[in-house]
Amino acid sequence: MGISLLLVFYSLWCCFFNAHLSTSMDAKCHSADLKALKSFVNGLYSPVQGWDFGSSNCCKWKGVTCDPPASGFNDSSVFSRVVALELPGERLRGNVSESLAYLVQLRTLNLSANFLTSSLPANLFLLQNLQVVDLSSNDLSGYAPLNIISSSITFIDISRNKLTGDVDPGFCKTAKRIQVLNLSSNRFDGKILPGFGNCSSLEHLSLASNFFSGNLPPDLFALWKLKTLDLRDNGFSGELSFQLGNLSNLVYLDISSNQFSSWLPDDFFNLPMLEQFAASSNNFTGVLPVSLCNSPTISSLSLDNNSLSGSIDVINCSAMVRLTSLNLGSNHFVGHIGSLSSCHKLRIANLGKNRFEGDFPESFKNLKSLSHFSISRNSFRNLSSALTTLQHCRNLTVLILTFNFHGEIMPANSNFRFENVRLFVIANCGLTGSMPPWLSSSSKLQILDLSWNALSGEIPSSIGEFRYLFYLDFSNNSLSGSIPTSITQFQSLVNLNNSLKGEIFEGFSFFIKKSQSSGRQYKQLLGFPPLLDLSHNELSGIILPEFGNLKDLHVLDLSNNKLSGKIPSTLSKLTDLESLDLSYNNLTGTIPPSLVNLHFLSSFNVAHNHLQGRIPSEGQFHTFPDSSFAGNAELCGFQTFSCEEETESTDEGNSGSVDSEESLGSLIRVPLGVGGAVGFVSTVAVCLFSGMVFPKEKWKLR
């Protein structure tokens, strides 16, 4: 949000600036400017497209704007001066030349989104006419010369680089016109010294994603024109000052991922413009401030991952009429959540990992706008009642109910309808019963996780009707029977086409449990790999050859079941597969050699089956540990599972031949590396038939 405001401001400024320029096709640039631009290009690794050094008129070059001579001057000896150099996203590589400081009339410099390296020119920010500097999204490093800045500058964005050192706001003594300062996503460190209070025109300040530390200087809260303050992802500490209320024009405030502590100041009544407040991942304690819970302007409130406590009944939905996103996850809130049912515009609500308890409030059916909802890791009861209520929230697309309703029975009511749900997680609840038939109405499902329950019975064949499903986790249940063929027909895995891939879940964290002590965490759909996990059940029958149809699958886990038969060679069609686990089953036969064609396979496990024969040696197989093949007595050819082969003499009476073959056999019986045995034996066979080892005359005697 903060960066978006910066871009809007910059765009408006450019429109204003360009409206006051009239570039003449006949204008000629000053020789000093031409020389400076040539020096700039000399510092690059490749020329700038559209720049013709055969012409002395740089005013016609791409990205160069000149200010024409003053009105009334027609003398050809009067030259125009370069006032703007704008080459964003031109894939420029090389250094930012010191020569740019010789463009004495320069007002706008935009070289953002390139691949520029080196440090910033020391005199760049001293140009007396310079107003806008945008060097963001490059690879600039070293110290940023911000100690003295020209009084004309209004906009500086050097974010997303590798700039280092401390930041001394002493430049504010001269830069009293600066309105936008974006230093985010660099490597600045140290404490912020007093001085920002002198930047009296500052409206947008971002110091996010650096290594700043210490308390915030008091004069920072004297910037009454400030609209955006982004301090997230640093090491700031101490209390959040009660002087926060001085920032009366503040619209966006993000102090997430720092080390702020103590109580939140109850001074939000003095922030009548505030729309977004994020203080996630700090050490705040105490209860929610009354002024914050009655703000009529806040639309997004994120306080997750702190140590806040008390009841959330203080949230006054009648006053917070614009609230659309609420993230209170990972705190110590207690009691009930019914008070939120009056927040009719609420679209996103994360209440996970708190201490809420009791029956789910029926009044939540009034939240018609609710689309993303999580109550994971609480102590709610009566799953059937919760589902009965939540089905009235017709816009629900994300529903997380994990770690609740412990030991209850999975409702079998086929009348439940969640037609728009795309992500449904109800794992780690210890639910009994069978697979829920009401899920068949959720035709838009993309992610389904029912793992770590006690569900029994067979997997219904209707599972294949979820054409958009690409992530299915039924692991750690008591499911039995064979794997239905329909599970190999997910259209999203046959031809990956997920419209929500990449959608960010604002403030949500999902823990996909893979063991009792570890898990994987994702914050967006893009983080979920295409997965099929049926491990730790009682499934029997064969591994279907049709699994090879799921060509976009990344993870396949069928371990710890009762599967039998052979490993189908069709699994080699899963060309994007990264992890394959078939361990702890009753599989027989060999490991298909065609699996060496799985070039992205980084994890492979067939341990504790009844497999036999040679372990493939090519492809990724040489990277897998011995434990991937343990518990298969008849497997060989892999380090500690060496194959022994003997070539028997076909003429026991020929001592010379016997001696030679014994010698050859002794060589063959040396433990061979993976893949070495096949190549060696083939070479020996060629040599035998060609007479290279035994003279042809001796073969004639035989």
XYZ file of C-alpha atoms in Angstrom:
702
model
C 0.000 0.000 0.000
C 2.787 2.421 0.934
C 4.677 1.788 -2.306
C 1.447 2.218 -4.288
C 0.971 5.652 -2.770
C 4.523 6.530 -3.748
C 3.881 5.486 -7.332
C 0.660 7.502 -7.484
C 2.459 10.544 -6.146
C 5.322 10.098 -8.611
C 2.937 9.655 -11.567
C 1.031 12.819 -10.660
C 4.285 14.727 -10.315
C 5.472 13.538 -13.740
C 2.194 14.606 -15.325
C 2.595 18.049 -13.779
C 6.227 18.243 -14.824
C 5.641 17.140 -18.419
C 2.739 19.540 -18.777
C 5.179 22.405 -18.292
C 7.710 21.177 -20.837
C 7.515 21.676 -24.561
C 10.236 19.724 -26.273
C 11.085 21.231 -29.643
C 12.124 18.947 -32.477
C 14.619 21.633 -33.484
C 16.141 22.019 -30.009
C 19.822 21.214 -29.665
C 21.296 20.033 -26.415
C 24.151 21.822 -24.739
C 27.617 20.404 -25.440
C 28.258 19.939 -21.702
C 25.098 17.844 -21.398
C 26.043 15.826 -24.471
C 29.451 15.129 -22.969
C 27.881 14.073 -19.654
C 25.488 11.652 -21.374
C 28.311 10.136 -23.407
C 30.279 9.567 -20.192
C 27.182 7.996 -18.672
C 26.909 5.539 -21.557
C 30.627 4.767 -21.336
C 29.985 3.462 -17.847
C 27.397 0.982 -19.159
C 28.126 -2.456 -20.563
C 25.947 -1.891 -23.615
C 24.585 1.146 -25.477
C 21.202 2.686 -24.728
C 18.680 1.815 -27.408
C 17.594 4.859 -29.364
C 20.711 6.912 -28.594
C 22.553 7.996 -31.739
C 25.972 9.434 -31.023
C 26.236 10.303 -34.707
C 23.862 13.139 -33.877
C 24.829 16.001 -31.603
C 21.198 16.607 -30.676
C 20.648 14.498 -27.553
C 17.235 16.119 -27.041
C 15.818 13.662 -29.571
C 17.132 10.600 -27.725
C 14.861 8.179 -25.966
C 14.249 9.134 -22.340
C 15.894 12.546 -22.662
C 13.824 15.690 -22.192
C 15.204 19.134 -22.832
C 13.903 22.496 -21.743
C 13.704 24.670 -24.868
C 15.323 28.099 -24.925
C 13.394 30.902 -23.309
C 10.631 32.441 -25.379
C 11.886 34.985 -27.924
C 15.273 33.375 -28.481
C 15.593 32.083 -32.047
C 19.350 32.297 -32.284
C 20.692 28.857 -33.271
C 23.579 29.461 -30.901
C 21.219 29.145 -27.929
C 21.122 25.540 -26.745
C 18.563 23.635 -24.684
C 19.540 21.942 -21.423
C 18.685 18.401 -20.383
C 16.078 18.554 -17.604
C 14.969 14.907 -17.455
C 16.662 11.540 -17.935
C 14.093 8.744 -17.709
C 15.096 5.187 -18.664
C 13.156 2.883 -16.295
C 13.116 -0.831 -17.107
C 15.534 -0.563 -20.022
C 17.738 -3.430 -18.785
C 20.713 -1.112 -18.375
C 23.817 -2.755 -16.919
C 26.863 -1.026 -15.547
C 27.692 1.903 -13.281
C 25.918 5.108 -12.395
C 28.451 7.582 -13.727
C 29.683 10.611 -11.791
C 29.070 12.533 -15.030
C 25.344 12.734 -14.232
C 26.254 15.394 -11.677
C 27.272 17.610 -14.608
C 23.704 17.786 -15.936
C 23.323 21.028 -14.029
C 19.728 21.696 -15.120
C 18.517 18.157 -14.416
C 15.191 18.026 -12.605
C 14.143 14.381 -13.010
C 16.365 11.288 -12.915
C 14.620 7.915 -13.266
C 16.825 4.864 -13.861
C 14.668 2.459 -11.844
C 14.184 -1.253 -12.549
C 17.527 -1.808 -14.264
C 20.689 -3.715 -13.381
C 22.931 -0.842 -12.395
C 25.751 -1.546 -9.961
C 28.461 0.390 -8.105
C 27.839 3.155 -5.589
C 25.871 6.361 -5.938
C 27.760 9.416 -7.247
C 28.753 11.603 -4.312
C 27.519 14.866 -5.855
C 24.319 13.569 -7.422
C 21.997 14.830 -4.692
C 23.631 18.280 -4.717
C 22.308 19.321 -8.146
C 20.590 22.622 -7.486
C 17.617 21.972 -9.789
C 17.108 18.272 -9.103
C 13.619 17.437 -7.869
C 12.959 13.739 -8.522
C 15.426 10.846 -8.100
C 14.256 7.285 -8.688
C 17.022 4.653 -8.701
C 14.930 1.886 -7.154
C 15.157 -1.791 -8.077
C 18.784 -1.932 -9.145
C 21.887 -3.543 -7.662
C 23.497 -0.443 -6.213
C 25.778 -0.909 -3.216
C 28.009 0.993 -0.857
C 27.313 4.138 1.138
C 24.413 6.401 0.134
C 25.561 10.054 0.073
C 22.493 11.467 1.795
C 24.273 13.614 4.354
C 23.608 16.761 2.309
C 20.720 17.051 -0.139
C 19.787 19.917 -2.430
C 16.925 22.060 -1.199
C 15.107 21.532 -4.524
C 14.602 17.772 -4.094
C 11.037 16.602 -3.412
C 11.205 12.863 -4.253
C 13.885 10.215 -3.532
C 13.366 6.496 -4.109
C 16.481 4.311 -3.803
C 14.620 1.241 -2.521
C 15.362 -2.375 -3.431
C 19.140 -2.067 -3.724
C 22.080 -3.151 -1.550
C 23.023 0.193 -0.056
C 24.677 0.128 3.370
C 25.643 2.291 6.306
C 23.638 4.459 8.659
C 21.197 7.190 7.746
C 21.756 10.615 9.248
C 18.577 12.700 8.906
C 20.700 15.809 9.199
C 19.998 16.300 5.491
C 16.542 17.496 6.531
C 18.107 20.842 7.466
C 18.482 21.593 3.761
C 15.909 19.258 2.186
C 12.872 21.024 3.575
C 10.846 20.419 0.391
C 11.229 16.656 0.296
C 7.846 14.926 0.281
C 8.754 11.305 -0.534
C 11.706 9.355 0.885
C 11.860 5.617 0.209
C 14.939 3.781 1.548
C 13.260 0.372 1.905
C 14.759 -3.026 1.073
C 18.422 -2.130 1.472
C 21.057 -2.930 4.068
C 21.033 0.272 6.099
C 21.670 -0.225 9.800
C 22.209 1.536 13.095
C 19.926 3.793 15.095
C 17.852 6.567 13.607
C 19.170 9.820 15.003
C 16.988 12.865 15.672
C 16.570 15.144 12.692
C 13.614 13.889 10.678
C 11.487 16.529 12.342
C 13.177 19.120 10.098
C 11.758 17.425 6.969
C 8.576 19.357 7.568
C 7.104 18.643 4.103
C 7.561 14.869 4.291
C 4.406 12.926 3.374
C 5.703 9.426 2.593
C 8.543 7.792 4.545
C 9.589 4.158 4.112
C 12.514 2.624 6.000
C 11.148 -0.918 5.670
C 13.236 -4.076 5.289
C 16.578 -2.837 6.561
C 18.607 -3.424 9.730
C 17.731 -0.328 11.725
C 17.553 -0.726 15.486
C 16.866 1.173 18.703
C 14.050 3.483 19.697
C 12.302 5.789 17.282
C 13.476 9.415 17.618
C 10.785 11.611 19.221
C 10.880 14.224 16.459
C 9.726 11.596 13.959
C 6.263 12.147 15.445
C 6.429 15.859 14.622
C 5.892 15.169 10.899
C 2.260 16.212 10.921
C 1.977 16.068 7.098
C 3.013 12.403 7.024
C 0.521 10.127 5.239
C 2.587 6.945 4.915
C 4.995 5.591 7.526
C 6.452 2.170 6.749
C 8.959 0.842 9.313
C 8.298 -2.895 8.980
C 10.953 -5.590 8.993
C 13.683 -3.922 11.055
C 14.920 -4.161 14.632
C 13.232 -1.122 16.147
C 12.458 -1.570 19.832
C 10.975 0.148 22.854
C 7.452 1.416 23.330
C 5.354 2.916 20.574
C 5.197 6.555 21.615
C 1.963 8.211 22.696
C 3.076 11.044 20.426
C 1.803 8.868 17.565
C -1.364 10.935 17.782
C 0.549 13.946 16.433
C 0.587 12.344 12.980
C -2.945 13.516 12.324
C -2.789 13.020 8.532
C -1.477 9.459 8.695
C -3.281 7.045 6.347
C -0.949 4.032 6.356
C 1.163 2.839 9.313
C 3.139 -0.419 9.260
C 5.516 -1.282 12.125
C 5.347 -5.066 11.644
C 8.281 -7.409 12.250
C 10.194 -5.326 14.771
C 10.811 -5.613 18.507
C 8.376 -3.052 19.859
C 7.016 -3.960 23.271
C 4.626 -2.930 26.031
C 1.045 -1.790 25.400
C -0.271 -0.181 22.244
C -0.883 3.529 22.893
C -4.529 4.481 23.314
C -4.189 7.517 21.068
C -5.872 6.446 17.847
C -8.702 8.969 18.267
C -6.149 11.559 17.114
C -5.561 9.711 13.823
C -8.777 10.555 11.974
C -7.372 9.606 8.538
C -5.817 6.231 9.420
C -7.000 3.430 7.114
C -4.396 0.691 7.568
C -2.522 -0.219 10.731
C -0.156 -3.217 10.916
C 1.832 -4.098 14.034
C 2.284 -7.825 13.443
C 5.237 -9.817 14.798
C 6.293 -7.614 17.697
C 6.216 -8.053 21.480
C 3.128 -6.023 22.289
C 1.193 -7.035 25.400
C -1.960 -5.935 27.158
C -5.456 -5.433 25.818
C -6.684 -3.756 22.667
C -6.830 0.054 22.974
C -10.367 1.412 23.120
C -9.548 4.165 20.634
C -8.277 1.601 18.129
C -11.378 -0.582 18.505
C -13.645 2.395 17.771
C -11.831 3.868 14.781
C -14.345 4.762 12.053
C -11.674 4.985 9.332
C -9.597 1.819 9.711
C -10.269 -0.766 7.020
C -7.324 -3.108 7.675
C -6.015 -4.051 11.136
C -3.157 -6.583 11.556
C -1.944 -7.367 15.071
C -1.033 -11.031 14.672
C 1.945 -12.714 16.310
C 2.147 -10.660 19.491
C 1.197 -11.364 23.105
C -2.006 -9.374 23.242
C -4.664 -10.678 25.575
C -8.138 -10.087 26.935
C -11.456 -10.186 25.139
C -12.148 -8.971 21.612
C -15.632 -7.850 22.650
C -14.119 -4.349 22.828
C -14.088 -4.246 19.011
C -17.033 -1.991 18.258
C -18.294 -2.960 14.844
C -20.928 -0.234 15.004
C -18.107 2.318 15.043
C -15.617 0.455 12.809
C -17.898 0.701 9.805
C -15.068 0.374 7.244
C -13.338 -2.671 8.697
C -12.756 -5.258 5.964
C -9.606 -7.092 7.123
C -8.871 -8.215 10.685
C -5.832 -10.289 11.659
C -5.567 -11.166 15.357
C -3.894 -14.553 14.932
C -1.192 -15.902 17.253
C -2.025 -13.945 20.395
C -3.578 -14.793 23.774
C -7.112 -13.557 23.274
C -9.805 -15.417 25.203
C -13.555 -15.727 25.355
C -15.960 -15.646 22.441
C -15.948 -14.072 18.983
C -19.636 -13.272 18.566
C -19.088 -9.519 18.687
C -17.493 -9.630 15.225
C -20.748 -10.746 13.633
C -21.784 -7.068 13.435
C -18.805 -6.166 11.220
C -20.853 -6.562 8.075
C -18.102 -5.469 5.680
C -15.568 -7.911 7.107
C -13.972 -9.836 4.261
C -10.828 -11.293 5.840
C -10.657 -12.564 9.424
C -7.786 -14.521 10.952
C -8.456 -15.506 14.570
C -6.184 -18.542 14.589
C -3.898 -19.634 17.410
C -5.638 -17.931 20.312
C -7.664 -19.215 23.250
C -11.188 -18.776 21.981
C -13.606 -21.498 23.012
C -17.174 -22.646 23.040
C -19.727 -23.157 20.306
C -19.288 -21.277 17.085
C -21.631 -18.240 17.106
C -24.678 -18.636 14.898
C -24.705 -14.880 14.297
C -21.701 -15.242 11.960
C -24.126 -16.195 9.200
C -24.710 -12.450 8.826
C -21.159 -11.911 7.484
C -22.152 -12.065 3.849
C -18.868 -10.490 2.646
C -16.606 -12.927 4.490
C -14.227 -14.614 2.038
C -11.104 -15.626 4.050
C -11.666 -17.080 7.503
C -9.426 -18.956 9.946
C -10.103 -20.094 13.520
C -7.318 -22.688 13.606
C -5.681 -23.691 16.901
C -8.450 -22.682 19.273
C -10.943 -24.717 21.299
C -14.211 -24.441 19.424
C -16.868 -27.137 19.764
C -19.684 -28.551 17.649
C -18.363 -28.798 14.098
C -21.805 -29.544 12.722
C -23.194 -26.297 14.126
C -20.179 -24.333 12.817
C -20.631 -25.682 9.297
C -24.359 -25.025 9.442
C -23.610 -21.372 10.189
C -20.652 -20.846 7.864
C -22.449 -22.209 4.803
C -24.519 -19.015 4.871
C -21.334 -17.033 4.148
C -21.720 -17.526 0.422
C -18.533 -15.678 -0.504
C -16.227 -17.922 1.530
C -13.244 -18.993 -0.558
C -10.758 -19.850 2.221
C -11.866 -21.779 5.320
C -9.370 -22.968 7.971
C -10.781 -24.931 10.945
C -7.650 -26.860 11.968
C -6.986 -27.898 15.601
C -10.572 -27.552 16.857
C -13.570 -29.840 17.453
C -11.299 -32.512 18.932
C -12.602 -36.063 18.703
C -15.962 -35.128 17.172
C -17.605 -36.975 14.305
C -17.226 -35.604 10.797
C -20.764 -34.471 9.867
C -22.353 -36.601 7.181
C -25.051 -34.054 6.328
C -25.117 -33.961 2.553
C -27.061 -30.683 2.611
C -24.073 -28.528 3.536
C -23.108 -26.319 0.631
C -19.809 -24.464 0.243
C -20.005 -23.683 -3.428
C -17.278 -21.033 -3.607
C -14.711 -22.512 -1.220
C -11.364 -23.008 -2.933
C -9.222 -23.803 0.082
C -10.592 -25.999 2.873
C -8.424 -27.199 5.762
C -9.717 -29.138 8.743
C -6.644 -31.068 9.827
C -5.370 -32.208 13.232
C -8.817 -32.473 14.775
C -8.949 -36.215 15.469
C -12.308 -36.405 13.686
C -13.906 -39.811 13.267
C -16.416 -40.975 10.705
C -16.056 -41.176 6.961
C -15.179 -38.827 4.134
C -17.703 -35.947 4.118
C -20.182 -36.291 1.242
C -21.099 -32.601 1.423
C -17.722 -31.665 -0.053
C -19.077 -32.723 -3.450
C -20.841 -29.344 -3.652
C -17.492 -27.540 -3.474
C -16.750 -27.853 -7.155
C -14.213 -24.993 -7.085
C -11.898 -26.640 -4.540
C -8.206 -26.242 -5.268
C -6.692 -27.183 -1.909
C -8.175 -29.812 0.418
C -6.486 -30.943 3.632
C -8.183 -33.451 5.967
C -4.944 -34.873 7.351
C -4.272 -36.011 10.905
C -7.778 -37.132 11.736
C -9.228 -40.616 12.301
C -11.428 -40.856 9.220
C -12.163 -44.388 8.031
C -13.791 -46.100 5.087
C -12.928 -45.793 1.421
C -11.994 -42.748 -0.608
C -15.125 -42.008 -2.667
C -14.801 -42.248 -6.421
C -16.451 -38.829 -6.700
C -13.143 -37.286 -5.575
C -12.101 -37.051 -9.218
C -14.870 -34.551 -9.928
C -12.827 -31.702 -8.403
C -11.443 -30.447 -11.680
C -9.489 -27.577 -10.071
C -7.960 -29.538 -7.187
C -4.156 -29.567 -7.207
C -3.371 -30.100 -3.521
C -4.927 -33.091 -1.719
C -3.785 -34.283 1.712
C -5.623 -37.229 3.329
C -2.554 -38.422 5.218
C -2.587 -39.844 8.751
C -6.120 -41.210 8.811
C -7.500 -44.773 8.752
C -8.736 -44.896 5.177
C -8.934 -48.328 3.605
C -9.710 -50.033 0.319
C -8.049 -49.416 -2.988
C -7.147 -46.039 -4.470
C -9.968 -45.010 -6.814
C -9.001 -44.505 -10.436
C -10.769 -41.151 -10.396
C -8.050 -39.720 -8.157
C -5.720 -39.926 -11.145
C -7.993 -37.750 -13.258
C -7.672 -34.332 -11.629
C -7.785 -31.979 -14.587
C -5.722 -29.356 -12.773
C -2.842 -31.840 -12.532
C -3.270 -33.221 -16.008
C -3.255 -29.689 -17.427
C -2.403 -27.190 -14.705
C -4.861 -24.291 -14.932
C -5.413 -22.633 -11.573
C -6.796 -19.131 -11.740
C -5.830 -18.441 -8.121
C -2.184 -19.492 -8.361
C -0.224 -16.691 -6.776
C -3.129 -15.137 -4.854
C -1.749 -13.867 -1.581
C -3.572 -14.779 1.608
C -3.372 -11.517 3.535
C -2.045 -12.308 6.984
C -2.772 -16.007 6.770
C -0.315 -18.777 7.624
C -1.003 -22.417 6.868
C 0.803 -25.248 8.615
C 0.759 -28.460 6.637
C 1.786 -31.105 9.158
C 4.157 -33.784 7.903
C 5.046 -35.210 11.304
C 4.200 -34.665 14.912
C 6.989 -32.147 15.302
C 7.386 -30.380 11.975
C 5.366 -28.789 9.252
C 5.466 -26.632 6.146
C 4.152 -23.095 6.153
C 2.722 -21.286 3.163
C 1.297 -17.775 2.789
C 0.030 -17.855 -0.759
C -1.395 -20.354 -3.185
C 1.819 -20.166 -5.160
C 3.570 -21.686 -2.136
C 1.491 -24.853 -2.230
C 3.144 -27.439 -4.489
C 0.851 -29.632 -6.582
C 0.587 -32.506 -4.108
C -1.142 -35.821 -3.530
C -0.548 -37.251 -0.043
C -2.340 -40.443 0.991
C 0.367 -41.632 3.383
C -0.183 -43.295 6.765
C -3.498 -44.973 6.025
C -4.642 -48.561 5.437
C -4.962 -48.390 1.665
C -4.452 -51.608 -0.305
C -4.321 -52.756 -3.911
C -1.908 -51.584 -6.565
C -0.335 -48.260 -7.443
C -2.400 -47.256 -10.435
C -0.485 -46.869 -13.709
C -2.803 -43.928 -14.389
C -0.881 -41.858 -11.850
C 1.371 -41.118 -14.811
C -1.374 -38.871 -16.197
C -0.822 -36.291 -13.455
C 2.093 -34.714 -15.286
C 2.043 -31.500 -13.244
C 2.294 -33.271 -9.885
C 5.260 -32.216 -7.717
C 4.785 -34.389 -4.620
C 3.395 -37.949 -4.478
C 3.357 -39.681 -1.091
C 1.768 -43.138 -0.784
C 3.994 -44.340 2.047
C 2.921 -46.334 5.108
C 0.009 -48.173 3.536
C -0.612 -51.769 2.419
C -0.106 -51.292 -1.289
C 1.171 -54.236 -3.296
C 2.223 -55.094 -6.824
C 4.867 -53.393 -8.901
C 5.943 -49.786 -9.178
C 4.415 -48.694 -12.499
C 6.905 -47.427 -15.039
C 4.350 -44.809 -16.057
C 5.458 -42.750 -13.054
C 8.316 -41.635 -15.282
C 5.775 -39.417 -17.073
C 5.573 -37.208 -13.975
C 8.319 -34.999 -15.359
C 7.812 -32.232 -12.757
C 7.882 -34.616 -9.787
C 10.150 -33.453 -6.957
C 9.299 -35.936 -4.223
C 8.192 -39.583 -4.461
C 7.639 -41.673 -1.317
C 6.446 -45.275 -1.632
C 8.123 -46.588 1.514
C 6.600 -49.003 4.032
C 4.299 -50.900 1.698
C 4.310 -54.423 0.218
C 5.609 -53.556 -3.233
C 7.444 -56.178 -5.289
C 9.403 -56.303 -8.525
C 12.131 -53.869 -9.567
C 12.575 -50.125 -9.519
C 11.648 -49.064 -13.069
C 14.813 -47.840 -14.842
C 12.705 -45.184 -16.584
C 12.480 -43.249 -13.301
C 15.958 -41.887 -14.044
C 14.159 -39.517 -16.416
C 12.645 -37.639 -13.457
C 15.220 -34.858 -13.569
C 13.626 -32.734 -10.833
C 13.341 -35.564 -8.332
C 15.099 -34.458 -5.147
C 13.516 -36.881 -2.674
C 12.912 -40.589 -3.330
C 12.026 -43.344 -0.870
C 11.076 -46.982 -1.480
C 12.422 -48.319 1.816
C 10.851 -51.303 3.566
C 9.129 -53.053 0.691
C 9.971 -56.340 -1.075
C 11.745 -54.936 -4.089
C 14.548 -56.731 -5.892
C 17.074 -56.257 -8.660
C 19.434 -53.477 -9.477
C 18.952 -49.895 -8.283
C 19.113 -47.445 -11.204
C 22.335 -45.460 -11.269
C 21.643 -42.589 -13.620
C 19.722 -39.348 -13.263
C 19.058 -38.231 -9.712
C 19.497 -41.668 -8.182
C 23.136 -41.176 -7.256
C 22.029 -38.343 -4.923
C 19.662 -40.430 -2.788
C 20.880 -41.808 0.569
C 21.080 -45.501 1.472
C 18.027 -45.087 3.691
C 15.890 -44.571 0.578
C 16.384 -48.260 -0.286
C 16.717 -49.888 3.153
C 14.564 -52.842 4.109
C 14.578 -54.444 0.639
C 16.783 -57.526 1.025
C 17.047 -58.261 -2.688
C 17.892 -54.777 -3.930
C 21.491 -54.258 -5.011
C 23.841 -51.949 -6.832
C 23.882 -48.969 -4.523
C 26.834 -48.363 -2.230
C 26.060 -50.637 0.750
C 23.772 -52.755 -1.449
C 26.493 -53.906 -3.883
C 25.695 -56.458 -6.538
C 27.975 -59.524 -6.884
C 28.163 -61.213 -10.294
C 30.167 -64.237 -11.347
C 31.080 -65.306 -14.830
C 31.312 -69.088 -14.862
C 33.672 -70.939 -17.175
C 32.038 -72.746 -20.047
C 35.056 -75.087 -20.379
C 36.138 -76.504 -17.009
C 38.867 -78.557 -18.760
C 40.732 -75.540 -20.091
C 42.902 -74.417 -17.215
C 44.172 -71.378 -19.100
C 40.651 -70.283 -19.722
C 39.686 -71.059 -16.147
C 42.599 -69.048 -14.817
C 41.727 -66.175 -17.086
C 38.043 -66.328 -16.161
C 38.836 -66.626 -12.457
C 40.993 -63.557 -12.814
C 38.213 -61.827 -14.683
C 35.659 -63.011 -12.124
C 37.752 -61.647 -9.299
C 37.671 -58.255 -10.970
C 33.932 -58.417 -11.460
C 33.390 -59.375 -7.828
C 34.979 -56.140 -6.677
C 32.132 -53.969 -5.299
C 31.057 -51.727 -8.127
C 29.773 -48.149 -7.878
C 26.259 -47.317 -8.922
C 25.951 -47.921 -12.630
C 29.506 -49.311 -12.948
C 28.511 -52.967 -13.092
C 26.371 -52.693 -16.203
C 28.973 -50.722 -18.107
C 31.845 -53.046 -17.101
C 30.096 -56.299 -17.990
C 29.029 -54.903 -21.355
C 32.607 -53.900 -22.133
C 33.913 -57.361 -21.176
C 31.357 -59.065 -23.404
C 32.424 -57.000 -26.390
C 36.046 -57.794 -25.693
C 35.391 -61.545 -25.411
C 33.624 -61.783 -28.742
C 36.145 -59.568 -30.502
C 39.137 -61.651 -29.356
C 40.712 -58.826 -27.443
C 40.912 -60.862 -24.214
C 41.253 -64.422 -25.527
C 43.112 -65.257 -28.768
C 40.747 -66.430 -31.482
C 42.799 -69.582 -31.885
C 41.949 -70.675 -28.356
C 38.210 -70.212 -29.049
C 38.651 -72.456 -32.139
C 40.086 -75.257 -30.007
C 36.999 -75.166 -27.921
